[in-house]
Coordinates of N, CA and C in Angstrom, one line a residue:
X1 N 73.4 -4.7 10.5 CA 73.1 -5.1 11.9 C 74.1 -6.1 12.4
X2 N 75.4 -6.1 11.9 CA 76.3 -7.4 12.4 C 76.9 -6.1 13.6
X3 N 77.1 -7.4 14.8 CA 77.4 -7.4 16.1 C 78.6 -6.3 16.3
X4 N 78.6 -5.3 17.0 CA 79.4 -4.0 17.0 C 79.9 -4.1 18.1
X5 N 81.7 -4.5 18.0 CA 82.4 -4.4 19.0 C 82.6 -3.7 19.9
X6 N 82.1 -2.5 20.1 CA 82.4 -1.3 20.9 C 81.7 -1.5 22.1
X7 N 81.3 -2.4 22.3 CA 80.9 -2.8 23.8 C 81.5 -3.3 24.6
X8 N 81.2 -4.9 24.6 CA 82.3 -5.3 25.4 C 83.1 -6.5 24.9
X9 N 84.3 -6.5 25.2 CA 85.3 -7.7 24.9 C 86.1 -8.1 26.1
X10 N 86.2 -9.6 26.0 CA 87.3 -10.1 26.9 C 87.7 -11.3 26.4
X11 N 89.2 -11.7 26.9 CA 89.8 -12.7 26.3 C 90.1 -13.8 27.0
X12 N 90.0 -15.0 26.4 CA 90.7 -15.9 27.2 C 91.0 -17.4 26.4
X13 N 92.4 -17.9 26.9 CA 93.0 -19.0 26.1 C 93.1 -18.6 24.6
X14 N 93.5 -17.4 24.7 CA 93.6 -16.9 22.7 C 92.7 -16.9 22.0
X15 N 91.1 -17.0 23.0 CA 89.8 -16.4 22.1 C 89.5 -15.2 22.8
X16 N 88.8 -14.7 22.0 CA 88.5 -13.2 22.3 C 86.5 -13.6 22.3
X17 N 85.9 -12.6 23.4 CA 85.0 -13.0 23.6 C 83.8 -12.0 23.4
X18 N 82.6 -11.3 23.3 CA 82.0 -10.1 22.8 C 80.7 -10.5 23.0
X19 N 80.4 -9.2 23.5 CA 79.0 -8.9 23.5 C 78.5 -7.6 23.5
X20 N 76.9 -7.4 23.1 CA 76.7 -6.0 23.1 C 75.8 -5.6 23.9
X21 N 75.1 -6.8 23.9 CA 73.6 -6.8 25.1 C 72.6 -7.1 24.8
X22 N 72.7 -7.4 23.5 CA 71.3 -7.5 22.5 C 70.7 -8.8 22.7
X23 N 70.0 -9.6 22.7 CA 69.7 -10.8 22.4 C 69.1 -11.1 21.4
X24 N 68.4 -12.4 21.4 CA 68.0 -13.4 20.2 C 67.5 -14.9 20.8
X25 N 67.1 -15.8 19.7 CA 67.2 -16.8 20.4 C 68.2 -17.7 19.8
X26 N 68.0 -19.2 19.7 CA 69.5 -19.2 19.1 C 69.8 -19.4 17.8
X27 N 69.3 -19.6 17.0 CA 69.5 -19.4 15.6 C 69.7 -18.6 14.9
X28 N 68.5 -17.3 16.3 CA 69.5 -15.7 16.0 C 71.0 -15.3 16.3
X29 N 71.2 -16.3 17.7 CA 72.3 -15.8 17.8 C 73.8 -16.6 16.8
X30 N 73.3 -17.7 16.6 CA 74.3 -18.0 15.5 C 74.7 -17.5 14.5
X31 N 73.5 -17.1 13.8 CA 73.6 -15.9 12.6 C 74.3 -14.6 13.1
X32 N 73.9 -13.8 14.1 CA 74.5 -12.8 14.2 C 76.2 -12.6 14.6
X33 N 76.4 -14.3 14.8 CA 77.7 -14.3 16.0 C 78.7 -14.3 14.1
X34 N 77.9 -14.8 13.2 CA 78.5 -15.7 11.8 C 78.8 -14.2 11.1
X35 N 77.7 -13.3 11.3 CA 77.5 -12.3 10.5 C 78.7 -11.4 11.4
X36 N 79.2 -11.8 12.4 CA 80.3 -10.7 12.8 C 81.4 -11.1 12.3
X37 N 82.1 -12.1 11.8 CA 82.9 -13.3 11.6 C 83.1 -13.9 12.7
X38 N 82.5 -14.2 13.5 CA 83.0 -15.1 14.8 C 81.5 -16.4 14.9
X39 N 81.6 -16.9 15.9 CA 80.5 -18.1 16.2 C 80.5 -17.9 17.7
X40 N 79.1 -18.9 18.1 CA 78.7 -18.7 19.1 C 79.5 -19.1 19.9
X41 N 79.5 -18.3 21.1 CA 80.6 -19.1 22.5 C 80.6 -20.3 22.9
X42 N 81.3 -20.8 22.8 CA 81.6 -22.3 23.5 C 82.7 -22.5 24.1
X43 N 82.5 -22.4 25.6 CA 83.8 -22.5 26.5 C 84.4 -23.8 26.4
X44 N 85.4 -24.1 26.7 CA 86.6 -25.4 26.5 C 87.1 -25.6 27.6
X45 N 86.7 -24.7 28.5 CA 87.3 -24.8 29.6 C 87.3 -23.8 31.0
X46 N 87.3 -23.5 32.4 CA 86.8 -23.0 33.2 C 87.0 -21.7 32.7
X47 N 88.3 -20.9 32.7 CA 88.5 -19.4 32.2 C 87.6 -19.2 30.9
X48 N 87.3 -19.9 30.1 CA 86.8 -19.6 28.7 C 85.0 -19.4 29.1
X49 N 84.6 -20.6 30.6 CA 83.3 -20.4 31.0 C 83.6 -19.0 31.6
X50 N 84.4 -18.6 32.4 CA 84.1 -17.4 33.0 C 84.4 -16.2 32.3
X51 N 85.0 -16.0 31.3 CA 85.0 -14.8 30.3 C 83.1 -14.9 29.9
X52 N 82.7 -16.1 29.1 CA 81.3 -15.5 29.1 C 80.4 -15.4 29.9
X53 N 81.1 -15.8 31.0 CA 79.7 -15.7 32.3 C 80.2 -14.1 32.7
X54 N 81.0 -13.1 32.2 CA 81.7 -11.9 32.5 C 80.3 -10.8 31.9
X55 N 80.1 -11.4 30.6 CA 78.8 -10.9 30.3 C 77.4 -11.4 30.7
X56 N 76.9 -12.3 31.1 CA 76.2 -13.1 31.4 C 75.5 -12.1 32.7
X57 N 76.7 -12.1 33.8 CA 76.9 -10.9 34.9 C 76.6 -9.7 34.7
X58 N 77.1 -9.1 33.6 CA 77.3 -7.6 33.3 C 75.8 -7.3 33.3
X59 N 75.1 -8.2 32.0 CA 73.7 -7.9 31.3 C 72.6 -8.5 32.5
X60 N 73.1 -9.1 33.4 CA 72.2 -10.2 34.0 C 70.9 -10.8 33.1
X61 N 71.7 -11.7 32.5 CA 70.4 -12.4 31.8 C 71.3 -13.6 31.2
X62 N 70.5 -14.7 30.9 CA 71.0 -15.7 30.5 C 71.5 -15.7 28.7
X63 N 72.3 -16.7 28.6 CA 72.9 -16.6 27.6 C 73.1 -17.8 26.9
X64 N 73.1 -18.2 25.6 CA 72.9 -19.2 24.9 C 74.4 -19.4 24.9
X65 N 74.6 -21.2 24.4 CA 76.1 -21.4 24.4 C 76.5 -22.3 23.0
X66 N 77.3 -22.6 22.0 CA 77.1 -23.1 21.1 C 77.5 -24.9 21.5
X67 N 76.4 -25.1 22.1 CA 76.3 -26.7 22.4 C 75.2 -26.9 22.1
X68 N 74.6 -28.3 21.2 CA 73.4 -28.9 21.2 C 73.1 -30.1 21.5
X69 N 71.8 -30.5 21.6 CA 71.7 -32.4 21.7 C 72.2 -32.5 20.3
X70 N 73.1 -33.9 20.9 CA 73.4 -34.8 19.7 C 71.9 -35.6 19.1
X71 N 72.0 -36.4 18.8 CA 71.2 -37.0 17.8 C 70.7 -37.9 19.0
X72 N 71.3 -38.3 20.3 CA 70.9 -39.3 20.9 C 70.1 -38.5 22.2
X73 N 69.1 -38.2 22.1 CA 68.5 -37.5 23.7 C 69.2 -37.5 25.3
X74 N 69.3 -36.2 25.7 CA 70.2 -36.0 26.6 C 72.0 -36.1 26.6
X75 N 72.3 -35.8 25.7 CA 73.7 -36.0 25.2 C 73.8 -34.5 24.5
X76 N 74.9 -34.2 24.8 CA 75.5 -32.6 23.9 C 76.3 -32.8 23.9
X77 N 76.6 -31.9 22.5 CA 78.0 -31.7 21.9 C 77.9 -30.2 21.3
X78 N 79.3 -29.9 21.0 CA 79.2 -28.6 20.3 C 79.3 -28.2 19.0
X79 N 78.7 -27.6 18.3 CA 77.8 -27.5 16.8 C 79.2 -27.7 15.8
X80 N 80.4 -27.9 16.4 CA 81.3 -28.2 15.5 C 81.5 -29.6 15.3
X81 N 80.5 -30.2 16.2 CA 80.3 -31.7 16.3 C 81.5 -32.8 17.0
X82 N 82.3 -32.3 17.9 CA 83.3 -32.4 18.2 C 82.5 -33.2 19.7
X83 N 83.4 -33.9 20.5 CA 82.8 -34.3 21.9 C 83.1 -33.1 23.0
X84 N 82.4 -32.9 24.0 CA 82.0 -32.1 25.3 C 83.5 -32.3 26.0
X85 N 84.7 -31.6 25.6 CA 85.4 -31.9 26.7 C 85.5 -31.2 28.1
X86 N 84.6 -30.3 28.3 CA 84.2 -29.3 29.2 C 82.7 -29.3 29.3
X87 N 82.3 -29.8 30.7 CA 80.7 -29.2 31.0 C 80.9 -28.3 32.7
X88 N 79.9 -27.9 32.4 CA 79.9 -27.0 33.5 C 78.3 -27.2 34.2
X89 N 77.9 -28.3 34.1 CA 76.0 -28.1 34.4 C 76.0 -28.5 35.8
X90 N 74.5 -27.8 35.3 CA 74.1 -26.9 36.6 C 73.3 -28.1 37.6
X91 N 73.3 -28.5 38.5 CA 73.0 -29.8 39.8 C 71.9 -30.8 39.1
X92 N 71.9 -31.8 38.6 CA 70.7 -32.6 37.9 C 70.8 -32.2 36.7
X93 N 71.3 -31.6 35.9 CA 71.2 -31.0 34.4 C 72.2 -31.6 33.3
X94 N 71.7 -32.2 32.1 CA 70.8 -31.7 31.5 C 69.4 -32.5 32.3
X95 N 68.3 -32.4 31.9 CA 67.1 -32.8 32.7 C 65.9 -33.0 31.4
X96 N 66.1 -32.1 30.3 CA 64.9 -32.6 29.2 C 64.5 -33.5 28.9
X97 N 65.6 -34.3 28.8 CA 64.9 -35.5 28.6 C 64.4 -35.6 26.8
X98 N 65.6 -34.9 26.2 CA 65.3 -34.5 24.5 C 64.2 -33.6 24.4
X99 N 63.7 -33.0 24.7 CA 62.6 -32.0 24.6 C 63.3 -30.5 24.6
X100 N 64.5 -30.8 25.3 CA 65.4 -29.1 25.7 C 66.4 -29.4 24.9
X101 N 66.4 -28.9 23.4 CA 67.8 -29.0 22.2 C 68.6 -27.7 22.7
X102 N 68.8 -27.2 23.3 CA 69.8 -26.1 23.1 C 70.8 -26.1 24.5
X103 N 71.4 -25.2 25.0 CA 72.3 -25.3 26.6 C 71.8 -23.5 26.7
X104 N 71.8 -22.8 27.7 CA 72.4 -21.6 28.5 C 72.8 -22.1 29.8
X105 N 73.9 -20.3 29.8 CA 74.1 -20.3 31.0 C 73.6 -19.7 32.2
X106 N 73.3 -19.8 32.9 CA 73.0 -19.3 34.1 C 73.6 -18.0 34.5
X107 N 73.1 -17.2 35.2 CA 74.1 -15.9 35.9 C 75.1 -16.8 36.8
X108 N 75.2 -17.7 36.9 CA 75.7 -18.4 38.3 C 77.3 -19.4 37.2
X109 N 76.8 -19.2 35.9 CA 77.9 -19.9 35.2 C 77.5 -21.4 35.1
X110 N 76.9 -21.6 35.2 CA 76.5 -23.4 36.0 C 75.2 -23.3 34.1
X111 N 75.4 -24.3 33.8 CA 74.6 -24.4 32.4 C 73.2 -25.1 32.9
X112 N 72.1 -25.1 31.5 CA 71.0 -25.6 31.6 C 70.7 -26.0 30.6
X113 N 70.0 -27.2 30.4 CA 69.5 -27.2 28.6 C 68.1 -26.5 28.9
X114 N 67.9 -25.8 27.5 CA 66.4 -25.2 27.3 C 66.2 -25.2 26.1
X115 N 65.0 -25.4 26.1 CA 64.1 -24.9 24.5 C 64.9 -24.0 24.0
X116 N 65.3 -23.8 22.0 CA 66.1 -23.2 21.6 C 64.9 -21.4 21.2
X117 N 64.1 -21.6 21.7 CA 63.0 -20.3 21.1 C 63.3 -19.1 22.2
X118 N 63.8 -19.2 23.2 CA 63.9 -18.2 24.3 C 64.7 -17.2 23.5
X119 N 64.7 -15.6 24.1 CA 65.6 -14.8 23.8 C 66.7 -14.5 24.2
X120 N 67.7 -15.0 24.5 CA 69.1 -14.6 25.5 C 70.2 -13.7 25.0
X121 N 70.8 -13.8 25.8 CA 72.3 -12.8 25.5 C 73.1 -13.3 24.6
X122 N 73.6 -12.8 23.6 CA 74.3 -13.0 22.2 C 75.7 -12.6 23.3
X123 N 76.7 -14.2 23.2 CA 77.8 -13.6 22.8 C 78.6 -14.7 22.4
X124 N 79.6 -13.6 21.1 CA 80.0 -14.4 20.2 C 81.6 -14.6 20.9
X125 N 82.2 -15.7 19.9 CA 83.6 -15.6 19.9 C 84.3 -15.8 18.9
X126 N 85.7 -15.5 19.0 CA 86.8 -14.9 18.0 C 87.7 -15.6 17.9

């Protein structure tokens, strides 16, 4: 069941970006991004948000991103523990207030923190 490229790909800043349409929530999608050899999306920057908002659009449905709270409530970073040099959120957001560990994106590209149990759009990168 690891992630079958023959759907869709797009590239940007020398990552390559994939999805199939399937979802998960996110620990599924980590696993399955791990089990393709790649990891979850995490844009670095506006073209790298809009390569995955490319699928995001295609599938219309939201999509997890590989950002989580840090350890301090309302604070993200990305699971390689690195600091946020790129946010993209969405008017008032994040808003949990520690209760929403996870980020998606929006069809609109604009991010959200949410509960990590939702099912969203798996896309990995390369």
């Amino acid at each position: 069941a690891v992630l079958r490229l023959n759907k869709m790909i797009t590239e940007s800043g020398g990552k390559m970006f994939a999805s199939d349409g399937k979802t998960a929530d996110f620990d599924g999608t980590v696993e399955k991004c791990k089990e393709a050899g790649g990891s979850i999306a995490t844009p670095r920057n506006a073209g790298e948000n809009d390569a995955i908002l490319y699928f995001v659009k295609h599938f219309n449905t939201y999509a997890y991103l590989g950002i989580k709270q840090s350890l301090i409530p309302g604070k993200f970073q990305p699971l390689k523990g690195a600091k946020l040099s790129y946010t993209n959120w969405y008017s008032n957001e994040p808003s949990g207030r520690g209760e929403e560990e996870c980020v998606e994106m929006y069809t609109d590209g604009t991010w959200n923190d949410k509960k990590c149990s939702k099912s969203h759009l798996i896309v990995c990168q390369f």
